[in-house]
Amino acid sequence: MAKKSPPKVTYVSMSGDPSLDPKFEAAARRFRSDAGGRHPMFIGGEKVWSSAGEFESRSPIDTSIMVGRFQIGTRSDAKAAIEAALTGFEEWRDTPWQRRVEALEEFARLVDERKFDIAAAIAYEVGKNRLEALAECWEAVDAVRYCAELMRKEEGYSTKMGEGGPGEHTTVVCKPYGAWPVISPFNFPFMLANGMALGALMTGNSVILKPTSAAPLTGLMLYAAYVDAGVPAGVVNYVTGPGGNFEDEFATNTDVAGIAFTGSRDVGMKLYRRFHAEQRYPKPMLLEMGSKNPTIVMASADVSKAVEGTVRAAFGYGGQKCSATSRLFVQESINDEFLDALGERTTKLAVGNPIEKGTFMGPLINAAAVSKFEASVAEAKRSGGRVLVGGDVMKSGSLAKGFYVSPTVITHLPLSHRLFRDELFLPIIVAGKFKTIEEAIRLANDTDYGLTAGIFTEKKSEMKEFFERIRFGVTYANRSGGSTTGAWPGAQSFTGWNASGLTGRGVGGPHYLLNFLRDQSQTVVA
Ligand code: SIN
């Protein structure tokens, strides 16, 4: 098993370790000298080169950096991967759960060993800074440790029941479903892909891993670590290419047991409707979709703590986390003071090449995100909003070939405005003010989404009111490391309510593995 990684308080607590820097920098150099190669898909352990050609993955840091060339998988590749996963399932399902746990613990050891190379790939592929990229690896390691602990505690999810009648002995044994497509997003290309795949694999299901086309290399490194750790070929498969090429097969193929998806609300809901309409009977789905997360700052708050927590939650990874704060509500009596402090702190954030030490915020993921940023700022201004700080696309010097924008705070927009409602996935906060805690909670809850929410208050009664009334799955009070971000396996259960998610049993939490299992009640009459 991998060495214990740092305590469960996110990468914020690891930023003081100087020994990480030279190792990350050496890995970044290795990445630059090796990058740009061609990569196959892996189906049933075999390399597969697509008949439809290849696509290029380029770095958002600088688009002249070629990450690699990947296969444009087709519908028939999707079908072949499902067949391979079904064959793999037959073997994996019957493998004792203890062996499966051991294989995944070996995976965690390999991730720990490879973490600098994986982090360099994440940084180049999706533009995370070095600590955010390393945190994905530490988090994947801790996720394995936590899930392994759960499997042992629950004895592979097998429970002796009471006697139903004379001589009746019943055990409820939880069993896996079968082959699962796992569709992962760009923003946590290693950790979130692993979160879903690990849940499926540890419980005896097989996986067709379909990483986002924005981060296929990180997905490949994840696949390689599973296979090198002893997860058999076919139990995990790796396919790449535009999601549309796979969706038809994933939704309609009756050999698919369930689908695990993390991504946007639009794509998730489309898949949800199709999967349930096309299959002959109900099948499980895991959906983690976006959000529009609020941070509430009460007049009683410790202002410096609240500023730090808001800035980290809103601008960490450029606001491109499902958990990012994008709506800020400040109690009227401290509104001006708080916004001054927030603006000042925001302008001090280091924006630039995330490979460089000290960078806080790197580029956005692609040109479309930059256009959305420009359009959102322009819309805010047209609607009477004021740009307190930021609002700029950054194109000078070494940033010219990447997708850089400045962290932005917008005030004076009507609270009913679209920008308070729609998810942007950008480093933009819209800020409004309120009079009472009741009003703050009503504003915070005024959304279809329900992933993360935070409050800063020094009053117990306000905290109590917040936790009782807030309608979000992951909630925090007074968290300066990130008012709405930074959930960690074994410390938080990361689940979205309403439009943010489906199952209500969050990744990293005590009930997550049950998403991939179904009860079988076994009664023997002696
Ligand atoms: C996420 O946003 O998807 C990751 C977890 C977090 O920041 O809490």
Short mmCIF file of C-alpha atoms and ligand atoms in Angstrom, two decimals:
data_model
loop_
_atom_site.label_atom_id
_atom_site.label_comp_id
_atom_site.label_asym_id
_atom_site.label_seq_id
_atom_site.Cartn_x
_atom_site.Cartn_y
_atom_site.Cartn_z
CA MET A 1 0.00 0.00 0.00
CA ALA A 2 1.16 3.52 -0.77
CA LYS A 3 2.79 5.57 1.93
CA LYS A 4 0.33 7.73 3.85
CA SER A 5 -0.09 10.99 1.93
CA PRO A 6 -0.37 14.36 3.69
CA PRO A 7 -3.37 15.05 5.91
CA LYS A 8 -6.81 15.41 4.40
CA VAL A 9 -6.96 19.16 4.07
CA THR A 10 -6.23 19.60 0.37
CA TYR A 11 -3.15 20.88 -1.35
CA VAL A 12 -3.41 24.19 0.48
CA SER A 13 -1.71 22.52 3.45
CA MET A 14 1.03 21.06 1.23
CA SER A 15 2.16 24.30 -0.34
CA GLY A 16 4.93 24.72 2.19
CA ASP A 17 6.92 21.61 1.17
CA PRO A 18 9.91 22.84 -0.90
CA SER A 19 11.09 19.32 -1.76
CA LEU A 20 8.20 19.00 -4.22
CA ASP A 21 9.43 21.74 -6.58
CA PRO A 22 12.61 20.21 -8.09
CA LYS A 23 10.83 16.87 -8.57
CA PHE A 24 7.90 18.51 -10.34
CA GLU A 25 10.25 20.62 -12.48
CA ALA A 26 12.24 17.53 -13.54
CA ALA A 27 8.98 15.79 -14.47
CA ALA A 28 7.87 18.85 -16.47
CA ARG A 29 11.16 18.69 -18.43
CA ARG A 30 10.63 14.97 -19.08
CA PHE A 31 7.11 15.76 -20.28
CA ARG A 32 8.40 18.37 -22.79
CA SER A 33 11.00 16.00 -24.20
CA ASP A 34 8.55 13.07 -24.54
CA ALA A 35 5.31 14.87 -25.46
CA GLY A 36 3.64 14.77 -28.86
CA GLY A 37 3.48 11.01 -29.49
CA ARG A 38 0.64 8.96 -31.00
CA HIS A 39 -1.51 6.96 -28.59
CA PRO A 40 -3.86 4.05 -29.26
CA MET A 41 -7.01 3.09 -27.42
CA PHE A 42 -6.88 -0.08 -25.30
CA ILE A 43 -9.74 -2.53 -25.66
CA GLY A 44 -9.49 -5.94 -23.99
CA GLY A 45 -5.82 -5.19 -23.38
CA GLU A 46 -5.13 -4.74 -27.14
CA LYS A 47 -3.96 -1.54 -28.78
CA VAL A 48 -6.64 -0.20 -31.11
CA TRP A 49 -5.97 2.42 -33.82
CA SER A 50 -9.17 4.02 -35.06
CA SER A 51 -10.38 3.82 -38.66
CA ALA A 52 -11.66 7.40 -38.24
CA GLY A 53 -8.24 8.95 -37.69
CA GLU A 54 -6.71 10.95 -34.84
CA PHE A 55 -7.16 14.23 -33.00
CA GLU A 56 -4.52 16.47 -31.50
CA SER A 57 -4.42 17.43 -27.85
CA ARG A 58 -2.64 20.76 -27.35
CA SER A 59 -1.77 22.55 -24.14
CA PRO A 60 -3.97 25.48 -23.06
CA ILE A 61 -0.78 26.98 -21.58
CA ASP A 62 0.61 27.46 -25.07
CA THR A 63 -1.10 25.86 -28.03
CA SER A 64 2.22 25.32 -29.80
CA ILE A 65 2.87 22.57 -27.24
CA MET A 66 1.51 19.32 -28.61
CA VAL A 67 0.46 16.96 -25.79
CA GLY A 68 -0.16 14.06 -28.15
CA ARG A 69 -2.28 12.52 -30.91
CA PHE A 70 -5.19 10.34 -29.86
CA GLN A 71 -7.72 8.13 -31.62
CA ILE A 72 -11.09 9.33 -32.83
CA GLY A 73 -12.95 6.30 -31.51
CA THR A 74 -16.05 5.20 -33.43
CA ARG A 75 -19.34 3.63 -32.48
CA SER A 76 -17.91 0.21 -33.34
CA ASP A 77 -14.96 0.87 -30.98
CA ALA A 78 -17.50 1.66 -28.27
CA LYS A 79 -19.29 -1.63 -28.99
CA ALA A 80 -16.01 -3.59 -28.91
CA ALA A 81 -15.07 -1.97 -25.59
CA ILE A 82 -18.44 -2.92 -24.06
CA GLU A 83 -17.95 -6.54 -25.24
CA ALA A 84 -14.44 -6.62 -23.76
CA ALA A 85 -15.72 -5.16 -20.49
CA LEU A 86 -18.47 -7.77 -20.34
CA THR A 87 -15.92 -10.58 -20.75
CA GLY A 88 -13.67 -8.93 -18.17
CA PHE A 89 -16.59 -8.64 -15.77
CA GLU A 90 -17.15 -12.42 -15.69
CA GLU A 91 -13.69 -12.88 -14.21
CA TRP A 92 -13.53 -9.79 -12.00
CA ARG A 93 -16.96 -10.35 -10.44
CA ASP A 94 -15.79 -13.77 -9.20
CA THR A 95 -12.43 -12.49 -7.93
CA PRO A 96 -12.57 -12.36 -4.11
CA TRP A 97 -13.12 -8.77 -3.01
CA GLN A 98 -9.90 -8.93 -0.94
CA ARG A 99 -7.88 -9.55 -4.18
CA ARG A 100 -9.61 -6.64 -5.90
CA VAL A 101 -8.82 -4.35 -3.00
CA GLU A 102 -5.17 -5.46 -3.07
CA ALA A 103 -4.89 -4.74 -6.81
CA LEU A 104 -6.25 -1.25 -6.25
CA GLU A 105 -3.93 -0.68 -3.31
CA GLU A 106 -1.08 -1.55 -5.67
CA PHE A 107 -2.56 1.01 -8.10
CA ALA A 108 -2.38 3.61 -5.30
CA ARG A 109 1.26 2.71 -4.66
CA LEU A 110 2.04 3.19 -8.37
CA VAL A 111 0.22 6.53 -8.47
CA ASP A 112 2.26 7.68 -5.48
CA GLU A 113 5.46 6.56 -7.25
CA ARG A 114 4.45 8.23 -10.57
CA LYS A 115 2.82 11.34 -9.10
CA PHE A 116 5.29 13.92 -10.45
CA ASP A 117 4.97 12.64 -14.03
CA ILE A 118 1.19 12.41 -13.75
CA ALA A 119 1.06 15.93 -12.27
CA ALA A 120 3.24 17.33 -15.08
CA ALA A 121 0.87 15.78 -17.64
CA ILE A 122 -2.16 17.24 -15.83
CA ALA A 123 -0.51 20.67 -15.67
CA TYR A 124 0.32 20.71 -19.39
CA GLU A 125 -2.91 19.08 -20.50
CA VAL A 126 -5.46 21.14 -18.55
CA GLY A 127 -3.43 24.07 -17.17
CA LYS A 128 -3.46 23.33 -13.41
CA ASN A 129 -0.75 24.73 -11.20
CA ARG A 130 1.74 22.26 -9.74
CA LEU A 131 0.06 21.89 -6.36
CA GLU A 132 -3.39 21.48 -7.84
CA ALA A 133 -2.01 18.84 -10.22
CA LEU A 134 -0.16 16.97 -7.46
CA ALA A 135 -3.26 17.17 -5.28
CA GLU A 136 -5.13 15.08 -7.85
CA CYS A 137 -2.62 12.27 -7.31
CA TRP A 138 -2.66 12.51 -3.51
CA GLU A 139 -6.43 12.55 -3.62
CA ALA A 140 -6.55 9.45 -5.84
CA VAL A 141 -4.25 7.66 -3.37
CA ASP A 142 -6.41 8.68 -0.41
CA ALA A 143 -9.56 7.63 -2.27
CA VAL A 144 -8.17 4.11 -2.60
CA ARG A 145 -7.18 4.03 1.05
CA TYR A 146 -10.63 5.18 2.14
CA CYS A 147 -12.52 2.79 -0.16
CA ALA A 148 -10.29 -0.11 0.94
CA GLU A 149 -11.05 0.71 4.58
CA LEU A 150 -14.78 0.69 3.78
CA MET A 151 -14.58 -2.65 1.96
CA ARG A 152 -12.80 -4.22 4.95
CA LYS A 153 -15.13 -2.67 7.50
CA GLU A 154 -18.20 -3.85 5.54
CA GLU A 155 -16.58 -7.24 4.79
CA GLY A 156 -17.11 -6.71 1.07
CA TYR A 157 -20.64 -5.44 1.82
CA SER A 158 -22.03 -8.67 3.21
CA THR A 159 -24.42 -8.47 6.19
CA LYS A 160 -25.97 -11.20 8.39
CA MET A 161 -29.67 -10.50 8.92
CA GLY A 162 -32.18 -11.47 11.61
CA GLU A 163 -34.14 -14.73 11.55
CA GLY A 164 -37.28 -14.39 9.38
CA GLY A 165 -38.73 -17.68 10.70
CA PRO A 166 -37.63 -20.80 12.56
CA GLY A 167 -34.28 -22.04 11.24
CA GLU A 168 -34.00 -19.28 8.63
CA HIS A 169 -30.54 -17.78 8.17
CA THR A 170 -30.17 -14.85 5.81
CA THR A 171 -27.18 -12.97 4.53
CA VAL A 172 -27.48 -9.89 2.32
CA VAL A 173 -24.61 -9.99 -0.14
CA CYS A 174 -23.98 -6.93 -2.31
CA LYS A 175 -23.11 -7.81 -5.89
CA PRO A 176 -21.78 -5.76 -8.82
CA TYR A 177 -23.91 -4.95 -11.87
CA GLY A 178 -21.53 -5.45 -14.84
CA ALA A 179 -19.87 -3.21 -17.44
CA TRP A 180 -19.95 0.58 -16.85
CA PRO A 181 -18.91 3.39 -19.20
CA VAL A 182 -17.12 5.97 -17.05
CA ILE A 183 -17.23 9.41 -18.69
CA SER A 184 -14.94 11.92 -17.03
CA PRO A 185 -14.49 15.72 -17.24
CA PHE A 186 -11.48 17.93 -17.99
CA ASN A 187 -11.31 19.75 -14.66
CA PHE A 188 -10.12 16.79 -12.56
CA PRO A 189 -8.92 14.49 -15.32
CA PHE A 190 -7.16 12.08 -12.97
CA MET A 191 -8.92 12.34 -9.63
CA LEU A 192 -12.54 12.42 -10.82
CA ALA A 193 -12.01 9.75 -13.49
CA ASN A 194 -10.44 7.64 -10.75
CA GLY A 195 -13.24 8.44 -8.31
CA MET A 196 -15.83 6.83 -10.56
CA ALA A 197 -13.65 4.04 -12.01
CA LEU A 198 -12.31 3.09 -8.57
CA GLY A 199 -15.85 2.80 -7.20
CA ALA A 200 -16.83 0.50 -10.05
CA LEU A 201 -13.66 -1.61 -10.01
CA MET A 202 -13.33 -2.13 -6.28
CA THR A 203 -16.89 -3.45 -6.12
CA GLY A 204 -16.32 -5.96 -8.95
CA ASN A 205 -17.70 -4.08 -11.97
CA SER A 206 -15.76 -3.53 -15.18
CA VAL A 207 -15.10 -0.19 -16.84
CA ILE A 208 -14.96 1.48 -20.25
CA LEU A 209 -13.00 4.63 -19.42
CA LYS A 210 -13.88 7.50 -21.77
CA PRO A 211 -11.90 10.57 -20.70
CA THR A 212 -12.77 14.03 -21.95
CA SER A 213 -11.10 14.87 -25.26
CA ALA A 214 -9.45 17.79 -23.44
CA ALA A 215 -7.38 15.41 -21.29
CA PRO A 216 -6.86 12.05 -22.98
CA LEU A 217 -3.23 11.68 -21.85
CA THR A 218 -4.08 11.87 -18.16
CA GLY A 219 -6.80 9.29 -18.80
CA LEU A 220 -4.21 7.04 -20.43
CA MET A 221 -1.90 7.37 -17.42
CA LEU A 222 -4.79 6.39 -15.17
CA TYR A 223 -5.58 3.37 -17.35
CA ALA A 224 -1.89 2.33 -17.37
CA ALA A 225 -1.66 2.50 -13.57
CA TYR A 226 -4.69 0.20 -13.16
CA VAL A 227 -3.31 -2.34 -15.64
CA ASP A 228 0.23 -2.21 -14.25
CA ALA A 229 -1.23 -2.79 -10.79
CA GLY A 230 -2.86 -6.04 -11.93
CA VAL A 231 -6.41 -5.04 -12.91
CA PRO A 232 -6.92 -7.53 -15.77
CA ALA A 233 -7.15 -6.50 -19.42
CA GLY A 234 -10.78 -6.05 -20.38
CA VAL A 235 -11.82 -5.24 -16.80
CA VAL A 236 -10.67 -1.73 -17.62
CA ASN A 237 -10.67 -0.39 -21.19
CA TYR A 238 -9.65 3.01 -22.54
CA VAL A 239 -11.38 4.75 -25.47
CA THR A 240 -10.97 8.28 -26.80
CA GLY A 241 -12.67 10.75 -29.12
CA PRO A 242 -15.72 12.98 -29.31
CA GLY A 243 -18.43 12.00 -26.82
CA GLY A 244 -21.11 11.95 -29.54
CA ASN A 245 -19.37 8.95 -31.16
CA PHE A 246 -19.86 6.92 -27.98
CA GLU A 247 -23.16 8.18 -26.65
CA ASP A 248 -25.37 6.22 -29.08
CA GLU A 249 -23.73 2.94 -28.15
CA PHE A 250 -23.47 3.64 -24.41
CA ALA A 251 -27.15 4.64 -24.26
CA THR A 252 -28.58 1.83 -26.37
CA ASN A 253 -26.33 -1.22 -25.89
CA THR A 254 -28.21 -3.60 -23.60
CA ASP A 255 -24.92 -5.04 -22.30
CA VAL A 256 -24.22 -1.73 -20.52
CA ALA A 257 -25.04 -2.23 -16.83
CA GLY A 258 -24.91 1.41 -15.77
CA ILE A 259 -23.26 4.73 -16.63
CA ALA A 260 -21.10 6.95 -14.42
CA PHE A 261 -20.83 10.50 -15.73
CA THR A 262 -19.27 13.70 -14.43
CA GLY A 263 -19.62 16.77 -16.63
CA SER A 264 -22.04 19.45 -17.69
CA ARG A 265 -25.74 19.53 -16.88
CA ASP A 266 -26.71 19.65 -20.58
CA VAL A 267 -24.72 16.57 -21.57
CA GLY A 268 -25.60 14.69 -18.37
CA MET A 269 -29.33 15.29 -18.71
CA LYS A 270 -29.28 14.30 -22.38
CA LEU A 271 -27.55 11.05 -21.51
CA TYR A 272 -29.89 10.44 -18.56
CA ARG A 273 -33.01 10.85 -20.72
CA ARG A 274 -31.64 8.70 -23.52
CA PHE A 275 -30.32 5.89 -21.33
CA HIS A 276 -33.60 5.50 -19.48
CA ALA A 277 -35.64 5.73 -22.69
CA GLU A 278 -33.55 3.25 -24.69
CA GLN A 279 -32.87 0.43 -22.21
CA ARG A 280 -35.42 -2.38 -21.71
CA TYR A 281 -35.45 -1.98 -17.93
CA PRO A 282 -34.19 0.53 -15.32
CA LYS A 283 -30.45 0.66 -14.84
CA PRO A 284 -28.29 2.65 -12.44
CA MET A 285 -26.67 5.93 -13.35
CA LEU A 286 -24.32 8.22 -11.49
CA LEU A 287 -24.46 11.84 -12.57
CA GLU A 288 -22.36 14.62 -11.10
CA MET A 289 -23.15 17.80 -12.99
CA GLY A 290 -22.35 21.43 -12.57
CA SER A 291 -23.44 24.05 -10.10
CA LYS A 292 -23.71 27.72 -9.25
CA ASN A 293 -22.22 27.68 -5.77
CA PRO A 294 -22.84 30.45 -3.24
CA THR A 295 -20.62 31.85 -0.51
CA ILE A 296 -22.42 33.87 2.17
CA VAL A 297 -20.48 36.39 4.27
CA MET A 298 -22.21 37.58 7.45
CA ALA A 299 -21.33 40.82 9.24
CA SER A 300 -20.06 38.69 12.13
CA ALA A 301 -17.47 36.97 9.87
CA ASP A 302 -13.73 37.09 10.27
CA VAL A 303 -13.15 39.19 7.13
CA SER A 304 -9.63 38.02 6.32
CA LYS A 305 -10.69 34.37 6.61
CA ALA A 306 -13.71 35.04 4.41
CA VAL A 307 -11.69 36.89 1.75
CA GLU A 308 -9.12 34.09 1.56
CA GLY A 309 -11.75 31.35 1.44
CA THR A 310 -13.76 33.13 -1.26
CA VAL A 311 -10.73 33.89 -3.44
CA ARG A 312 -9.50 30.29 -3.27
CA ALA A 313 -12.94 28.86 -3.99
CA ALA A 314 -13.73 31.26 -6.83
CA PHE A 315 -10.38 31.45 -8.59
CA GLY A 316 -8.64 28.15 -7.78
CA TYR A 317 -8.16 26.43 -11.16
CA GLY A 318 -9.70 29.47 -12.82
CA GLY A 319 -13.19 28.82 -11.45
CA GLN A 320 -13.33 25.63 -13.52
CA LYS A 321 -14.31 23.36 -10.62
CA CYS A 322 -17.87 22.12 -10.17
CA SER A 323 -17.39 23.27 -6.59
CA ALA A 324 -16.20 26.80 -7.41
CA THR A 325 -17.85 29.79 -5.76
CA SER A 326 -19.52 31.85 -8.47
CA ARG A 327 -22.13 33.73 -6.42
CA LEU A 328 -21.18 35.85 -3.43
CA PHE A 329 -23.69 37.29 -0.95
CA VAL A 330 -22.39 39.80 1.59
CA GLN A 331 -24.35 41.26 4.50
CA GLU A 332 -25.12 44.88 3.73
CA SER A 333 -23.37 46.45 6.73
CA ILE A 334 -19.94 45.08 5.71
CA ASN A 335 -20.47 44.95 1.95
CA ASP A 336 -18.15 47.82 0.96
CA GLU A 337 -15.40 46.88 3.40
CA PHE A 338 -15.52 43.25 2.31
CA LEU A 339 -15.53 43.98 -1.43
CA ASP A 340 -12.55 46.34 -1.04
CA ALA A 341 -10.59 43.60 0.69
CA LEU A 342 -11.71 40.99 -1.83
CA GLY A 343 -10.75 43.20 -4.77
CA GLU A 344 -7.34 43.93 -3.29
CA ARG A 345 -6.60 40.24 -2.64
CA THR A 346 -7.84 39.25 -6.12
CA THR A 347 -5.54 41.68 -7.93
CA LYS A 348 -2.58 40.14 -6.08
CA LEU A 349 -3.22 36.63 -7.44
CA ALA A 350 -0.41 35.40 -9.69
CA VAL A 351 -1.89 34.55 -13.09
CA GLY A 352 0.33 32.95 -15.71
CA ASN A 353 2.11 29.81 -16.80
CA PRO A 354 1.05 27.17 -14.24
CA ILE A 355 4.28 25.22 -14.71
CA GLU A 356 6.12 28.10 -13.03
CA LYS A 357 6.51 28.12 -9.28
CA GLY A 358 4.20 30.51 -7.48
CA THR A 359 1.51 30.69 -10.17
CA PHE A 360 -1.92 30.59 -8.61
CA MET A 361 -4.12 30.64 -11.70
CA GLY A 362 -3.19 29.22 -15.11
CA PRO A 363 -5.11 29.38 -18.39
CA LEU A 364 -8.71 28.48 -19.14
CA ILE A 365 -9.21 25.17 -20.89
CA ASN A 366 -9.80 26.44 -24.45
CA ALA A 367 -10.62 29.32 -26.78
CA ALA A 368 -14.38 28.79 -26.33
CA ALA A 369 -14.00 29.41 -22.57
CA VAL A 370 -12.17 32.70 -23.30
CA SER A 371 -14.96 33.78 -25.67
CA LYS A 372 -17.54 32.91 -23.01
CA PHE A 373 -15.56 34.97 -20.48
CA GLU A 374 -15.51 38.01 -22.81
CA ALA A 375 -19.22 37.64 -23.61
CA SER A 376 -20.14 37.29 -19.91
CA VAL A 377 -18.20 40.40 -18.88
CA ALA A 378 -19.74 42.37 -21.75
CA GLU A 379 -23.23 41.14 -20.81
CA ALA A 380 -22.68 42.11 -17.17
CA LYS A 381 -21.66 45.64 -18.21
CA ARG A 382 -24.64 45.99 -20.55
CA SER A 383 -26.95 44.99 -17.70
CA GLY A 384 -25.64 47.65 -15.30
CA GLY A 385 -22.99 45.47 -13.63
CA ARG A 386 -19.66 46.99 -12.56
CA VAL A 387 -16.36 45.18 -12.92
CA LEU A 388 -14.75 45.63 -9.51
CA VAL A 389 -11.54 43.87 -10.63
CA GLY A 390 -10.45 41.84 -13.65
CA GLY A 391 -12.52 41.48 -16.78
CA ASP A 392 -9.49 41.21 -19.08
CA VAL A 393 -8.18 38.70 -21.57
CA MET A 394 -4.39 38.47 -21.09
CA LYS A 395 -2.40 38.21 -24.30
CA SER A 396 0.93 39.82 -23.63
CA GLY A 397 4.38 38.19 -23.86
CA SER A 398 4.53 34.51 -23.00
CA LEU A 399 0.75 34.37 -22.51
CA ALA A 400 0.03 35.11 -26.17
CA LYS A 401 -0.45 31.51 -27.25
CA GLY A 402 -2.55 30.40 -24.28
CA PHE A 403 -6.02 31.03 -22.87
CA TYR A 404 -5.44 33.50 -20.03
CA VAL A 405 -7.96 35.83 -18.39
CA SER A 406 -7.92 37.80 -15.17
CA PRO A 407 -9.90 36.77 -12.07
CA THR A 408 -13.01 38.92 -12.06
CA VAL A 409 -15.49 40.27 -9.52
CA ILE A 410 -18.72 41.84 -10.77
CA THR A 411 -21.03 43.92 -8.57
CA HIS A 412 -24.27 45.89 -8.99
CA LEU A 413 -26.05 43.30 -11.14
CA PRO A 414 -29.73 42.68 -10.34
CA LEU A 415 -29.95 39.50 -8.21
CA SER A 416 -32.37 38.05 -10.74
CA HIS A 417 -29.84 38.37 -13.57
CA ARG A 418 -28.92 35.32 -15.67
CA LEU A 419 -25.31 35.57 -14.45
CA PHE A 420 -26.54 34.80 -10.91
CA ARG A 421 -28.26 31.69 -12.27
CA ASP A 422 -26.36 30.05 -15.13
CA GLU A 423 -23.15 28.16 -14.58
CA LEU A 424 -20.22 29.79 -16.39
CA PHE A 425 -17.26 27.62 -15.26
CA LEU A 426 -15.06 30.71 -15.38
CA PRO A 427 -13.12 32.85 -12.86
CA ILE A 428 -16.04 35.24 -12.41
CA ILE A 429 -17.83 36.03 -9.15
CA VAL A 430 -21.09 37.93 -9.22
CA ALA A 431 -21.60 39.66 -5.88
CA GLY A 432 -24.81 40.86 -4.25
CA LYS A 433 -25.84 42.03 -0.80
CA PHE A 434 -28.53 41.04 1.69
CA LYS A 435 -29.99 42.17 5.00
CA THR A 436 -30.77 39.02 7.01
CA ILE A 437 -29.56 35.43 7.22
CA GLU A 438 -33.00 34.29 6.01
CA GLU A 439 -32.64 36.43 2.89
CA ALA A 440 -29.08 35.16 2.30
CA ILE A 441 -30.19 31.54 2.44
CA ARG A 442 -33.16 32.21 0.20
CA LEU A 443 -30.85 33.82 -2.38
CA ALA A 444 -28.33 30.99 -2.08
CA ASN A 445 -31.04 28.38 -2.60
CA ASP A 446 -32.55 30.24 -5.56
CA THR A 447 -31.04 27.95 -8.19
CA ASP A 448 -31.73 24.55 -9.76
CA TYR A 449 -28.24 23.48 -8.71
CA GLY A 450 -27.16 22.14 -5.33
CA LEU A 451 -23.54 21.08 -5.12
CA THR A 452 -21.50 23.17 -2.67
CA ALA A 453 -22.23 26.15 -0.44
CA GLY A 454 -20.24 28.06 2.18
CA ILE A 455 -20.81 30.58 4.93
CA PHE A 456 -18.54 32.80 7.01
CA THR A 457 -19.96 33.72 10.38
CA GLU A 458 -18.79 33.86 13.99
CA LYS A 459 -22.36 33.37 15.28
CA LYS A 460 -23.47 29.85 16.17
CA SER A 461 -27.13 30.70 15.51
CA GLU A 462 -26.34 31.78 11.92
CA MET A 463 -24.29 28.67 11.31
CA LYS A 464 -27.14 26.51 12.63
CA GLU A 465 -29.67 28.30 10.40
CA PHE A 466 -27.36 27.82 7.40
CA PHE A 467 -26.88 24.08 7.92
CA GLU A 468 -30.60 23.57 8.58
CA ARG A 469 -31.88 25.48 5.56
CA ILE A 470 -29.26 25.28 2.83
CA ARG A 471 -30.22 22.97 -0.03
CA PHE A 472 -26.80 21.81 -1.22
CA GLY A 473 -24.95 18.49 -0.86
CA VAL A 474 -21.54 19.74 0.34
CA THR A 475 -21.61 22.55 2.87
CA TYR A 476 -18.90 24.40 4.77
CA ALA A 477 -18.62 27.07 7.45
CA ASN A 478 -15.57 29.31 7.90
CA ARG A 479 -13.28 27.44 5.52
CA SER A 480 -10.42 29.77 4.57
CA GLY A 481 -8.79 27.04 2.46
CA GLY A 482 -11.78 27.27 0.09
CA SER A 483 -15.28 28.33 1.06
CA THR A 484 -16.90 25.81 -1.29
CA THR A 485 -14.00 23.80 -2.75
CA GLY A 486 -11.52 21.17 -1.69
CA ALA A 487 -13.57 18.14 -0.67
CA TRP A 488 -11.33 15.19 0.20
CA PRO A 489 -12.04 11.44 0.27
CA GLY A 490 -12.80 10.25 3.76
CA ALA A 491 -13.33 13.84 4.93
CA GLN A 492 -16.32 14.97 2.81
CA SER A 493 -18.97 13.19 0.78
CA PHE A 494 -19.02 15.03 -2.55
CA THR A 495 -22.54 14.90 -3.91
CA GLY A 496 -24.75 17.32 -5.78
CA TRP A 497 -28.44 17.79 -5.06
CA ASN A 498 -31.10 18.58 -7.66
CA ALA A 499 -29.59 19.64 -11.01
CA SER A 500 -26.10 18.96 -9.68
CA GLY A 501 -26.38 15.22 -9.29
CA LEU A 502 -28.42 12.08 -9.13
CA THR A 503 -27.69 9.55 -6.43
CA GLY A 504 -27.18 11.65 -3.29
CA ARG A 505 -24.38 9.26 -2.25
CA GLY A 506 -21.18 11.20 -2.79
CA VAL A 507 -17.73 10.25 -3.97
CA GLY A 508 -15.31 10.13 -1.06
CA GLY A 509 -18.18 9.47 1.35
CA PRO A 510 -19.28 6.42 3.33
CA HIS A 511 -22.04 5.31 0.93
CA TYR A 512 -20.41 5.84 -2.47
CA LEU A 513 -19.48 2.23 -3.19
CA LEU A 514 -23.13 1.21 -2.77
CA ASN A 515 -23.87 3.08 -6.02
CA PHE A 516 -22.13 0.25 -7.85
CA LEU A 517 -23.68 -2.64 -5.89
CA ARG A 518 -27.07 -4.29 -5.59
CA ASP A 519 -28.37 -6.41 -2.73
CA GLN A 520 -28.90 -10.13 -3.01
CA SER A 521 -30.71 -11.59 -0.06
CA GLN A 522 -29.63 -15.22 0.48
CA THR A 523 -31.82 -17.24 2.86
CA VAL A 524 -31.03 -20.80 3.94
CA VAL A 525 -33.48 -22.82 6.05
CA ALA A 526 -31.49 -25.25 8.20
C1 SIN B 1 -14.85 19.35 -8.01
O1 SIN B 1 -15.10 20.52 -8.07
O2 SIN B 1 -15.36 18.58 -8.82
C2 SIN B 1 -13.86 18.79 -7.01
C3 SIN B 1 -13.89 18.82 -5.63
C4 SIN B 1 -13.80 20.04 -4.78
O3 SIN B 1 -13.23 21.07 -5.11
O4 SIN B 1 -14.36 19.95 -3.70
#
